Short mmCIF file of C-alpha atoms in Angstrom, two decimals:
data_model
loop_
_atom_site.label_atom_id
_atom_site.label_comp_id
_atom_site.label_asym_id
_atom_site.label_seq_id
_atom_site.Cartn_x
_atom_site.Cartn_y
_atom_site.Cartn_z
CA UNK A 29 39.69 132.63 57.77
CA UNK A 30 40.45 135.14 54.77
CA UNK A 31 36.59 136.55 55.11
CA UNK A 32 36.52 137.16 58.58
CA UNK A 33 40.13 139.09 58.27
CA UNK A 34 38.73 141.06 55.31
CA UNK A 35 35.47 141.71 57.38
CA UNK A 36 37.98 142.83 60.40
CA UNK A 37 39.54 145.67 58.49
CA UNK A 38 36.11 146.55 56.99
CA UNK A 39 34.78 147.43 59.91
CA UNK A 40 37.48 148.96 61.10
CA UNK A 41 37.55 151.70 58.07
CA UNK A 42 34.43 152.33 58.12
CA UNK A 43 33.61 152.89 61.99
CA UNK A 44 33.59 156.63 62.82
CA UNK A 45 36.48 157.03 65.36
CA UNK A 46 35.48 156.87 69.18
CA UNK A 47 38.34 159.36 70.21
CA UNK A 48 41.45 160.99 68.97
CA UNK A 49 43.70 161.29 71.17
CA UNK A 50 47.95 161.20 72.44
CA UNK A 51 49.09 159.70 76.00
CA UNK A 52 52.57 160.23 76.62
CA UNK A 53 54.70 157.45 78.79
CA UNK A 54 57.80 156.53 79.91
CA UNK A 55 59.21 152.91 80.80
CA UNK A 56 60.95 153.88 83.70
CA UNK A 57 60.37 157.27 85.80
CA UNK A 58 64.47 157.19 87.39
CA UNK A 59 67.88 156.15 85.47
CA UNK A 60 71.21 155.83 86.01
CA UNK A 61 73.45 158.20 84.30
CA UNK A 62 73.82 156.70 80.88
CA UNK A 63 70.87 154.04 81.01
CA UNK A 64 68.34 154.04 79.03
CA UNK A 65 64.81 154.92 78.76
CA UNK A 66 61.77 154.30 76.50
CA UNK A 67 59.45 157.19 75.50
CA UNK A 68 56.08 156.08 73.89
CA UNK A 69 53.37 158.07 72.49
CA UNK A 70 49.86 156.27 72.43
CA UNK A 71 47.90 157.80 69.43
CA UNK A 72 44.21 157.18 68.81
CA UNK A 73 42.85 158.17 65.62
CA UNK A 74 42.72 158.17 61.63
CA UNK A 75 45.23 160.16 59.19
CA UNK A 76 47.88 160.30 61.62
CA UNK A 77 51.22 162.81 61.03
CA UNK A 78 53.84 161.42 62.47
CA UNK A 79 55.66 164.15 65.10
CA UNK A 80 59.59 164.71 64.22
CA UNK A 81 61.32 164.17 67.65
CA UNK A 82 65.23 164.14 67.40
CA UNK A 83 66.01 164.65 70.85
CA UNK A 84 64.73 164.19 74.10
CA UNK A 85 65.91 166.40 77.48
CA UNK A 86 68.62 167.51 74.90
CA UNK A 87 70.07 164.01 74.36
CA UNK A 88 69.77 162.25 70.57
CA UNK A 89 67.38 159.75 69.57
CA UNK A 90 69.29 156.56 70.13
CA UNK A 91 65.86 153.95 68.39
CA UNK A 92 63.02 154.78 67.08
CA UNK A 93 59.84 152.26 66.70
CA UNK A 94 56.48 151.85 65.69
CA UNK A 95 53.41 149.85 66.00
CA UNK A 96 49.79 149.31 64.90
CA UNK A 97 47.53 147.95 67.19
CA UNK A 98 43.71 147.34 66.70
CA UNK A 99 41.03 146.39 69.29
CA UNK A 100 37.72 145.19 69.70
CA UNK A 101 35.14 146.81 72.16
CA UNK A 102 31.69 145.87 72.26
CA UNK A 103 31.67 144.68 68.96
CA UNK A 104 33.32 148.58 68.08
CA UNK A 105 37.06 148.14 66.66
CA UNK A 106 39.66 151.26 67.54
CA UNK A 107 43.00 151.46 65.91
CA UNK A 108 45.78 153.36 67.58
CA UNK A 109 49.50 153.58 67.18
CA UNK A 110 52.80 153.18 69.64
CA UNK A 111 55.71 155.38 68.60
CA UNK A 112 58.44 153.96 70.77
CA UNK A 113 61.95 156.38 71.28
CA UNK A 114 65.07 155.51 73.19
CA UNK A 115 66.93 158.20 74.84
CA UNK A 116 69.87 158.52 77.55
CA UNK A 117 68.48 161.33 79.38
CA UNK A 118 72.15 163.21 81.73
CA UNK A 119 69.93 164.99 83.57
CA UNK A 120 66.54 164.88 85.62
CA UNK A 121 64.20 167.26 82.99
CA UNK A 122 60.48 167.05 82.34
CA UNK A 123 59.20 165.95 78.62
CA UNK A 124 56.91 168.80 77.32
CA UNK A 125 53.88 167.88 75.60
CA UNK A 126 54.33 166.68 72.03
CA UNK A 127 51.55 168.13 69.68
CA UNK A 128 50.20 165.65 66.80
CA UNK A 129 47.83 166.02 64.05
CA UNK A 130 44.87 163.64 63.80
CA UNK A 131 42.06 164.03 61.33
CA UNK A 132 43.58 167.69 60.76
CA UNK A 133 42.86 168.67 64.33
CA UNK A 134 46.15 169.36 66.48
CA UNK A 135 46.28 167.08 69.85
CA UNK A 136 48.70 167.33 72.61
CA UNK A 137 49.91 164.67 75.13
CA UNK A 138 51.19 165.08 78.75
CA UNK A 139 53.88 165.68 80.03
CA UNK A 140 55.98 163.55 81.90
CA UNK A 141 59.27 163.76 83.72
CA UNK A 142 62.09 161.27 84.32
CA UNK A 143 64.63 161.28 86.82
CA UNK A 144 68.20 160.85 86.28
CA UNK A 145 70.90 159.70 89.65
CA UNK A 146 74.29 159.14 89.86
CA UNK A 147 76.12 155.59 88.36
CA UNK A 148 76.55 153.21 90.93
CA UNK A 149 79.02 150.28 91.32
CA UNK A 150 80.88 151.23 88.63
CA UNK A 151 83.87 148.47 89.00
CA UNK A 152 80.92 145.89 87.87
CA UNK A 153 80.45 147.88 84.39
CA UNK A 154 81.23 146.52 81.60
CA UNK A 155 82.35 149.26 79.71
CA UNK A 156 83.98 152.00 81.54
CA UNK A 157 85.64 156.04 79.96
CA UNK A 158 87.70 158.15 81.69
CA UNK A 159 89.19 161.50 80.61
CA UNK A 160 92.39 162.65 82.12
CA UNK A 161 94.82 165.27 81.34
CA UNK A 162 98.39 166.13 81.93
CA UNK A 163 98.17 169.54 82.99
CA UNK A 164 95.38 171.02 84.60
CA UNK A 165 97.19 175.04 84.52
CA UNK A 166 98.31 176.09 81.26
CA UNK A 167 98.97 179.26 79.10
CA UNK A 168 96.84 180.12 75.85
CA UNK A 169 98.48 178.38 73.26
CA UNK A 170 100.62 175.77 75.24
CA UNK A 171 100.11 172.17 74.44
CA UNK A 172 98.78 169.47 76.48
CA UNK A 173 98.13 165.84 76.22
CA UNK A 174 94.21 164.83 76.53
CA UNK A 175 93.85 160.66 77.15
CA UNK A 176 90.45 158.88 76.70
CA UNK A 177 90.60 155.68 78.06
CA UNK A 178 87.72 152.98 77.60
CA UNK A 179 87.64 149.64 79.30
CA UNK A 180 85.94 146.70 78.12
CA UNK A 181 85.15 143.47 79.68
CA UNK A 182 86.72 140.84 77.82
CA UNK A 183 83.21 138.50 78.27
CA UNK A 184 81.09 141.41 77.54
CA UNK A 185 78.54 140.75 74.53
CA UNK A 186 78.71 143.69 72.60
CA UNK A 187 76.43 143.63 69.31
CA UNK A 188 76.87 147.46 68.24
CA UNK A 189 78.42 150.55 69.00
CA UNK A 190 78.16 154.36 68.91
CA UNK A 191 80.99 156.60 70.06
CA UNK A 192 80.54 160.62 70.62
CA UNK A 193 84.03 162.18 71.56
CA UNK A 194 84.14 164.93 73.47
CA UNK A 195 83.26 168.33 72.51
CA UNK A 196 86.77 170.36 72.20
CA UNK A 197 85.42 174.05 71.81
CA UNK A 198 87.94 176.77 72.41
CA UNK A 199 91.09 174.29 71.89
CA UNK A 200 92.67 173.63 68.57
CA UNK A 201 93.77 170.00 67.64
CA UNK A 202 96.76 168.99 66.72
CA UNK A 203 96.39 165.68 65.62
CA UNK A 204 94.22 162.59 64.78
CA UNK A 205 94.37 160.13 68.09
CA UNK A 206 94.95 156.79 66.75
CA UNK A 207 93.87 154.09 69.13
CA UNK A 208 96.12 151.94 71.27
CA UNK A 209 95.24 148.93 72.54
CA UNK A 210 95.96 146.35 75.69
CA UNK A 211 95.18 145.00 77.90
CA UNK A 212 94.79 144.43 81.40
CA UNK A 213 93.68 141.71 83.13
CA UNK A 214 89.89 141.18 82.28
CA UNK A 215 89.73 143.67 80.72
CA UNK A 216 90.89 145.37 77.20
CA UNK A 217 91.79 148.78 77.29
CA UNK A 218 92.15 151.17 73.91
CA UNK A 219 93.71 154.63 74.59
CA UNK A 220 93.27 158.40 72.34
CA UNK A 221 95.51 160.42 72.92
CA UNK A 222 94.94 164.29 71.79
CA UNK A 223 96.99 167.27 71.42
CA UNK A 224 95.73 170.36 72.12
CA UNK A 225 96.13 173.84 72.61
CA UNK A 226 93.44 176.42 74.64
CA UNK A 227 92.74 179.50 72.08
CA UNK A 228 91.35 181.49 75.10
CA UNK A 229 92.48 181.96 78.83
CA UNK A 230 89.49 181.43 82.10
CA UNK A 231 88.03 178.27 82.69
CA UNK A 232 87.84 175.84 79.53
CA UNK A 233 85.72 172.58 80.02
CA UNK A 234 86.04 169.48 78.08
CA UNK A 235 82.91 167.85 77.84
CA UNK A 236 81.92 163.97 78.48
CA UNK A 237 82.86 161.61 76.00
CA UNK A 238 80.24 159.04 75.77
CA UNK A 239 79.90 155.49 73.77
CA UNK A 240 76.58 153.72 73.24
CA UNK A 241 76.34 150.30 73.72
CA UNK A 242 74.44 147.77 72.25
CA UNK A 243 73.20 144.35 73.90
CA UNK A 244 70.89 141.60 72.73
CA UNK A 245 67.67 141.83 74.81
CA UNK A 246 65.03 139.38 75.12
CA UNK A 247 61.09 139.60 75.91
CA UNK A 248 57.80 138.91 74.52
CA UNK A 249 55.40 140.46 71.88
CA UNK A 250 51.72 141.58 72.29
CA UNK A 251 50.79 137.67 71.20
CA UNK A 252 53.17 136.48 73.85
CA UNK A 253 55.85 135.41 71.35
CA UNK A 254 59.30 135.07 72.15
CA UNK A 255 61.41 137.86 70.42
CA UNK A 256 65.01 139.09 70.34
CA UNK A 257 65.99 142.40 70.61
CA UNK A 258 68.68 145.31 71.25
CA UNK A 259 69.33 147.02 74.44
CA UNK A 260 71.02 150.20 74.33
CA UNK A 261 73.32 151.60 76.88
CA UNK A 262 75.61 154.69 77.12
CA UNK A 263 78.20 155.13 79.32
CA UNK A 264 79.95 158.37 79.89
CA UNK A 265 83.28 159.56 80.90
CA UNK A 266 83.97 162.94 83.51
CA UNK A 267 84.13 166.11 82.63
CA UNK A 268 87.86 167.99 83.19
CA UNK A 269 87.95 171.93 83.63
CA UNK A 270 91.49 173.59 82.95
CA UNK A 271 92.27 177.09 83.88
CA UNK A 272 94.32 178.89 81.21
CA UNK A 273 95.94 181.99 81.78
CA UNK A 274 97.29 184.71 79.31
CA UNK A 275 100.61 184.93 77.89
CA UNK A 276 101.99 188.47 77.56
CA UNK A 277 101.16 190.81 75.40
CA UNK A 278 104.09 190.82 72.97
CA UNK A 279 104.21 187.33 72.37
CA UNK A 280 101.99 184.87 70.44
CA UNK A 281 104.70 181.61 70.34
CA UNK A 282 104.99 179.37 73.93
CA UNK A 283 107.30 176.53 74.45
CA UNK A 284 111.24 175.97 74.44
CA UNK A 285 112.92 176.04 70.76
CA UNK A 286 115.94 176.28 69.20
CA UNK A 287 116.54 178.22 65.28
CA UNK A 288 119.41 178.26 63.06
CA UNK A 289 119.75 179.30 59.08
CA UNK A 290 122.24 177.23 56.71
CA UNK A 291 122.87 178.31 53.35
CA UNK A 292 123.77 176.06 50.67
CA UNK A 293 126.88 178.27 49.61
CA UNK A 294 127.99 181.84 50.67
CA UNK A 295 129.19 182.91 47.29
CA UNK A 296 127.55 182.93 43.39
CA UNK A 297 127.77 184.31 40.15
CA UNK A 298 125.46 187.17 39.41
CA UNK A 299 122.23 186.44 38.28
CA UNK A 300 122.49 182.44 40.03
CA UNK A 301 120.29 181.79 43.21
CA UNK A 302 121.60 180.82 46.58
CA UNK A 303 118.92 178.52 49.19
CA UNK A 304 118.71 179.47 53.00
CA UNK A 305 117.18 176.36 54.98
CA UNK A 306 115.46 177.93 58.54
CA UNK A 307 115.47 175.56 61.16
CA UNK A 308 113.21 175.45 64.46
CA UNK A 309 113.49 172.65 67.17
CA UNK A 310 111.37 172.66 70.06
CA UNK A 311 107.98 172.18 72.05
CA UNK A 312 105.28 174.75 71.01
CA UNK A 313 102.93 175.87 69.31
CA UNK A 314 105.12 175.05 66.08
CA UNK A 315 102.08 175.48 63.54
CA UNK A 316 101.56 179.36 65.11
CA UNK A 317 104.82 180.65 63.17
CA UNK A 318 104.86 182.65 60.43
CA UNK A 319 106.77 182.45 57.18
CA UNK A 320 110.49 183.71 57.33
CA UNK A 321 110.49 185.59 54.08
CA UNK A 322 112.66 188.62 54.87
CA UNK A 323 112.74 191.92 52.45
CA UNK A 324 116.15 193.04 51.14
CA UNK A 325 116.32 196.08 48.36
CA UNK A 326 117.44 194.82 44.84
CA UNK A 327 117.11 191.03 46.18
CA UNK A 328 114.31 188.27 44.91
CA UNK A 329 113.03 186.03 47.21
CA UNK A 330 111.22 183.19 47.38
CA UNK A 331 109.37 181.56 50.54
CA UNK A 332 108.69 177.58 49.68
CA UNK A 333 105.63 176.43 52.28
CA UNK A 334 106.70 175.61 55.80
CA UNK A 335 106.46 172.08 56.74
CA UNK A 336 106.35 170.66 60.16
CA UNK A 337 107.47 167.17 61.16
CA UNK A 338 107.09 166.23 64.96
CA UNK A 339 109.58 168.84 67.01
CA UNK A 340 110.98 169.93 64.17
CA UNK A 341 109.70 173.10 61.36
CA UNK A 342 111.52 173.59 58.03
CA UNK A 343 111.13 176.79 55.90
CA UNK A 344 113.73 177.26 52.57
CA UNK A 345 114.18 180.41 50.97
CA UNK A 346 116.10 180.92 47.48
CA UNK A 347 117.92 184.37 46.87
CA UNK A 348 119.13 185.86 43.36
CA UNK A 349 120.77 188.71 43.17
CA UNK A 350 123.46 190.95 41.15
CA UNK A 351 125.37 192.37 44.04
CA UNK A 352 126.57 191.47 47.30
CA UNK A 353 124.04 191.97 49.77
CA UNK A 354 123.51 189.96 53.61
CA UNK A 355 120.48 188.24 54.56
CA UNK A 356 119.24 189.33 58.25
CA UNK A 357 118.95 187.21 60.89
CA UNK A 358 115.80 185.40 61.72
CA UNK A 359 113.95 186.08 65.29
CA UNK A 360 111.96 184.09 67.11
CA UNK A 361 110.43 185.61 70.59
CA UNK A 362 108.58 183.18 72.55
CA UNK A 363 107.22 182.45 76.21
CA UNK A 364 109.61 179.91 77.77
CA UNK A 365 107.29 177.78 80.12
CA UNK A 366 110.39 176.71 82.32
CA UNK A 367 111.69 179.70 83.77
CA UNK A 368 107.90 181.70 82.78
CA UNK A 369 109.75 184.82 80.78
CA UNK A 370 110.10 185.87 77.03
CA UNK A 371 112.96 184.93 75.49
CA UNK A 372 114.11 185.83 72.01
CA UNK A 373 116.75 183.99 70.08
CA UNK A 374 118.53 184.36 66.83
CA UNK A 375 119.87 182.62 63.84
CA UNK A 376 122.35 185.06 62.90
CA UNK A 377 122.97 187.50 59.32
CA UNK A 378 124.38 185.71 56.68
CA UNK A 379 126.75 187.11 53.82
CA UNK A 380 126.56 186.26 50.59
CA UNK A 381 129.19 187.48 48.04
CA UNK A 382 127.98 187.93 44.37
CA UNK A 383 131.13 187.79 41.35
CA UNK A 384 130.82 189.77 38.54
CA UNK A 385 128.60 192.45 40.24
CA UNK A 386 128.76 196.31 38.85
CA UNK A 387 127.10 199.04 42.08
CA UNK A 388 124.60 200.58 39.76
CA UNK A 389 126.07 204.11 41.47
CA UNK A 390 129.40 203.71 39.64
CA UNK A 391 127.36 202.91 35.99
CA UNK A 392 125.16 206.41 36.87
CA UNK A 393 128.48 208.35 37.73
CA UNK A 394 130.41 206.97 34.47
CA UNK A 395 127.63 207.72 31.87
CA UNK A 396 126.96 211.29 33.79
CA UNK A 397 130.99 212.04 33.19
CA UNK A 398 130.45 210.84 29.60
CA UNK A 399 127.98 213.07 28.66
CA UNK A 400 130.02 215.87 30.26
CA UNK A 401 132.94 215.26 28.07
CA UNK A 402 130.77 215.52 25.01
CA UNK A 403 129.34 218.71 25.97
CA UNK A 404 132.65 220.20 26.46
CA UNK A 405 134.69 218.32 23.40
CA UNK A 406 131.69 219.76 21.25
CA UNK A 407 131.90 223.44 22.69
CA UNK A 408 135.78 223.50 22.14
CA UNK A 409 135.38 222.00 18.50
CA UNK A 410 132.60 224.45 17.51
CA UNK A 411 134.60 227.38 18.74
CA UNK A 412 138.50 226.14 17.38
CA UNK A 413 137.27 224.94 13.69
CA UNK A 414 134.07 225.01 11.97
CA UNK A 415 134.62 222.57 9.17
CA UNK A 416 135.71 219.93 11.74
CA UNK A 417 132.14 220.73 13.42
CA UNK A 418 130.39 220.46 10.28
CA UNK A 419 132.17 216.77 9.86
CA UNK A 420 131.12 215.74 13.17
CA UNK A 421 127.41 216.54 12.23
CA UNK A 422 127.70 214.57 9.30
CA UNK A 423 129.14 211.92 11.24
CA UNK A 424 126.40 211.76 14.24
CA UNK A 425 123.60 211.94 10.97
CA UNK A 426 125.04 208.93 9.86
CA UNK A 427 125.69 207.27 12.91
CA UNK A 428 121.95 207.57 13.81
CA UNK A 429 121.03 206.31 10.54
CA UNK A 430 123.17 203.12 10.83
CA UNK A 431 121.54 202.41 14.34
CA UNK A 432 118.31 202.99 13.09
CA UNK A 433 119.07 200.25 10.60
CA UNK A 434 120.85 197.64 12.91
CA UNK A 435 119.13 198.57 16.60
CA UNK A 436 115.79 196.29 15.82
CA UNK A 437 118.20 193.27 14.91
CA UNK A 438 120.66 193.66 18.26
CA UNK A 439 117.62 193.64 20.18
CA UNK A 440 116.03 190.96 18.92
CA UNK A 441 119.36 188.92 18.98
CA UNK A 442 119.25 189.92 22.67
CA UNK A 443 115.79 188.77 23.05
CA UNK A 444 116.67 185.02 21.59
CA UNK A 445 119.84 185.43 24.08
CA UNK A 446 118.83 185.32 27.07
CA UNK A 447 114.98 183.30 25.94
CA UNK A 448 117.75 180.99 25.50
CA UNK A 449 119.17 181.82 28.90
CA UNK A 450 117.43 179.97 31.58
CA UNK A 451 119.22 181.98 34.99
CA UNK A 452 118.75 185.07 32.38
CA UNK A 453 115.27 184.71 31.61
CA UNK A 454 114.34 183.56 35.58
CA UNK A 455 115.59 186.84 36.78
CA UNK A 456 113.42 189.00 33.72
CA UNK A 457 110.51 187.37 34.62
CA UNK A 458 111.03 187.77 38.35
CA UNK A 459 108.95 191.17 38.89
CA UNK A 460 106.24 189.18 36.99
CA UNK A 461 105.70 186.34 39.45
CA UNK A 462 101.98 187.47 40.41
CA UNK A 463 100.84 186.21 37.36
CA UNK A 464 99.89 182.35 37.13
CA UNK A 465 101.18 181.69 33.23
CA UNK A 466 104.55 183.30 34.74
CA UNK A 467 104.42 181.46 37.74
CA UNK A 468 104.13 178.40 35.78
CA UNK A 469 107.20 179.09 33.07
CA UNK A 470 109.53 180.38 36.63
CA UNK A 471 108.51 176.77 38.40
CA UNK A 472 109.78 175.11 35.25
CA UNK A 473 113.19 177.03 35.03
CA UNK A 474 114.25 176.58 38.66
CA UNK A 475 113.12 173.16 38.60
CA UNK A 476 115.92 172.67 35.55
CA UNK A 477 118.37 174.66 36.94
CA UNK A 478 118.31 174.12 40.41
CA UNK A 479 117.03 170.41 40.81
CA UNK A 480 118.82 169.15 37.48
CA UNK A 481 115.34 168.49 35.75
CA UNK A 482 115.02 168.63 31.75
CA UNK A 483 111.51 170.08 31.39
CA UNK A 484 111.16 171.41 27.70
CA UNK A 485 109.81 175.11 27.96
CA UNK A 486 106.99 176.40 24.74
CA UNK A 487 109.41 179.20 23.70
CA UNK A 488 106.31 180.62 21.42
CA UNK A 489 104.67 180.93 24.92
CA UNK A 490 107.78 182.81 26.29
CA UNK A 491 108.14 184.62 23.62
CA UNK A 492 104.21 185.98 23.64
CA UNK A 493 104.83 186.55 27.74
CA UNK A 494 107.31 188.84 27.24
CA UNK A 495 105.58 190.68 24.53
CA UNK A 496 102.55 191.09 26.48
CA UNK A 497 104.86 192.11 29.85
CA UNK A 498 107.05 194.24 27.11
CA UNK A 499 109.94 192.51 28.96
CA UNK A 500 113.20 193.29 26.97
#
């Protein structure tokens, strides 16, 4: 038996080839929607190069298979190859020839075309998905609810599974669907619920959804042996269209909300920090607003990230400040999809009070005075008694002298003061905040003054900040 199958393949290598050749075929020349269909390509030939098809009538590759076969004519033996592919055409289309290469020469098959008709008796199915929505007329940006629902028979003998959601172009996502399951008489259902929002107003269309199905399928082999396979199915949901139409012009935020601002106290010592939490409540487009951060002269401010939780957005700003100053109310203008008109609505100013605050105007006006006095005082002295003049140079000579002696040393006590400082130092290294290294050392100070945290700060570091800043 082993000689004649080694004088088999002999001949078969070393027989010139009758033919080269490619025959194109299909199982089946009409489908169903979603059922499947077997595209084969019947190669004769030697040094074969295997043709990359991915899709077929614009529908994936669902299996791919292969298989050798070798014959005996007239005492001649010819080798040729099956390339099997299973598709789920959605349309009726027509297969364009496939070109293969076969002892270097390029051959092309036929083409062949396949019908595709409309799913009948649907309530015997298996497996059936429906898409449904719970507004069909909406405004760019409003939200709607988008439910996939698949039904399965509780008997049905599934083996494997491929699900494709629907394509969601020109709609932002607001969340990850997390199946829910029943079910309902014979059948179990699991629902996906999304929340979306159209980007773009005309006529938006959500695509099919579709799941492939897999069955176990049995037939014979070339030999006539009994084999087990897979039978793959896809079933597809509708397609919904929704017409979305503009909001107006001025306004970018649709829904019905609420906003208020809450400080955490309305007075402070100079220098301290006071924390405004913003508020919104409502149905919208939530994720479409913008930080609050406001801009108020002589006033450091800083935005923390907005968070959104449900209905509900969250935004906290910290002020510090050496004077009094008012923090402005925060507007919202939005689309109100109840009575269709722009609203705007208002949290209201707040007032904070600062103790121990100087106006900067009154410092100016006091030191300009000062100087005035001086001029005059030293006019009237030169002019009623030179000796006292002379005294007073002598005086200012050594004056300047002793501060020129003892000026480094005050500063650099005032330097360790306020290194020492924490509220002190935060505000000095405020206009600095850009920077990542000061960034860090500011995170570390509010964190210990405003959260009650004990983080040890590298004073060496601080100290080489503020000589490379020339903070003083």
């Amino acid at each position: 038996m082993r000689h004649i199958l080694k004088l088999i393949f002999l001949l078969v290598f070393t027989s010139g080839i009758i033919s080269a050749s490619v025959v194109a075929k299909l199982d089946k020349s009409s489908v169903e929607l979603g059922e499947m269909a077997s595209y084969s390509l019947e190669i004769s030939g030697e040094n074969i190069q295997r043709p990359d098809i991915k899709t077929l009538c614009g529908s994936s590759i669902v299996s791919s298979s292969s298989q050798t076969n070798i014959r005996g004519v007239n005492g001649k033996f010819k080798k040729s190859y099956t390339l099997s592919y299973g598709f789920a055409p959605q349309k009726s289309c027509t297969i364009e020839p496939v070109e293969v290469e076969i002892n270097g020469r390029v051959e092309r098959s036929n083409s062949v075309a396949v019908k595709v008709g409309a799913v009948t008796r649907t309530d015997n199915h298996d497996f059936t998905l429906t898409l449904s929505s719970d507004k069909k007329e909406l405004f760019v940006g409003e939200t709607l609810e988008l439910t996939l629902t698949l039904k399965q028979k509780l008997n049905s003998q599934a083996i494997d599974s491929q699900f494709v959601p629907p394509e969601l172009k020109g709609f932002w996502v607001k969340n990850e669907p997390k199946p829910l399951k029943s079910q309902d008489g014979n059948y179990e259902i699991t629902k996906l619920v999304y929340k979306l929002a159209p980007q773009r107003e005309g006529k938006l269309t959500i695509s099919k959804a579709q799941i492939k199905v897999a069955t176990k399928a049995n037939s014979d082999d070339d030999f006539g042996f009994f084999v087990q396979a897979l039978n793959w199915k896809t079933y597809l949901s509708n397609e919904l269209e929704l017409s979305v139409k503009p909001l107006p012009s001025n306004v970018s935020l649709i829904g019905n909300f609420t906003i208020k601002a809450t400080p955490n106290k309305t007075e402070m010592n100079a220098g301290e920090a006071v924390s405004v939490n913003v508020e919104v409540v409502g149905t919208g487009n939530l994720e479409d607003i913008k930080s609050f951060k406001p801009t108020i002269d002589e006033v450091n401010i800083f935005d923390e990230k907005i968070a959104i939780e449900g209905a509900k957005l969250t935004q906290n700003l910290t002020f510090v400040a050496d004077k009094d100053f008012t923090v402005p109310a925060f507007v919202l203008k939005y689309f109100d999809t109840k009575t269709k008109s722009v609203k705007t609505i208002s949290s209201g100013e707040i007032h904070i009070k600062v103790n121990g605050a100087k106006p900067k105007e009154e410092l100016v006006i006091k030191k300009a005075l000062d100087k005035e006095n001086f001029i005059k005082s030293d006019i009237a002295v030169g002019h009623d008694n030179t000796t006292l003049f002379i005294a007073f140079f002598i005086g200012l000579i050594l004056g300047i002298l002793l501060m020129w002696v003892k000026l480094p040393k005050i500063f650099k006590r005032e330097k360790k003061s306020f290194i020492d400082e924490p509220k002190q130092l935060l505000v000095k290294l405020i206009p600095y905040k850009d920077s990542d290294e000061v960034r860090e050392i500011m995170d570390i100070l509010e964190n210990n003054i405003y959260s009650n945290e004990k983080q040890n700060i590298d004073k060496k570091r601080v100290k080489e900040i503020l000589k490379r800043y020339k903070i003083e």
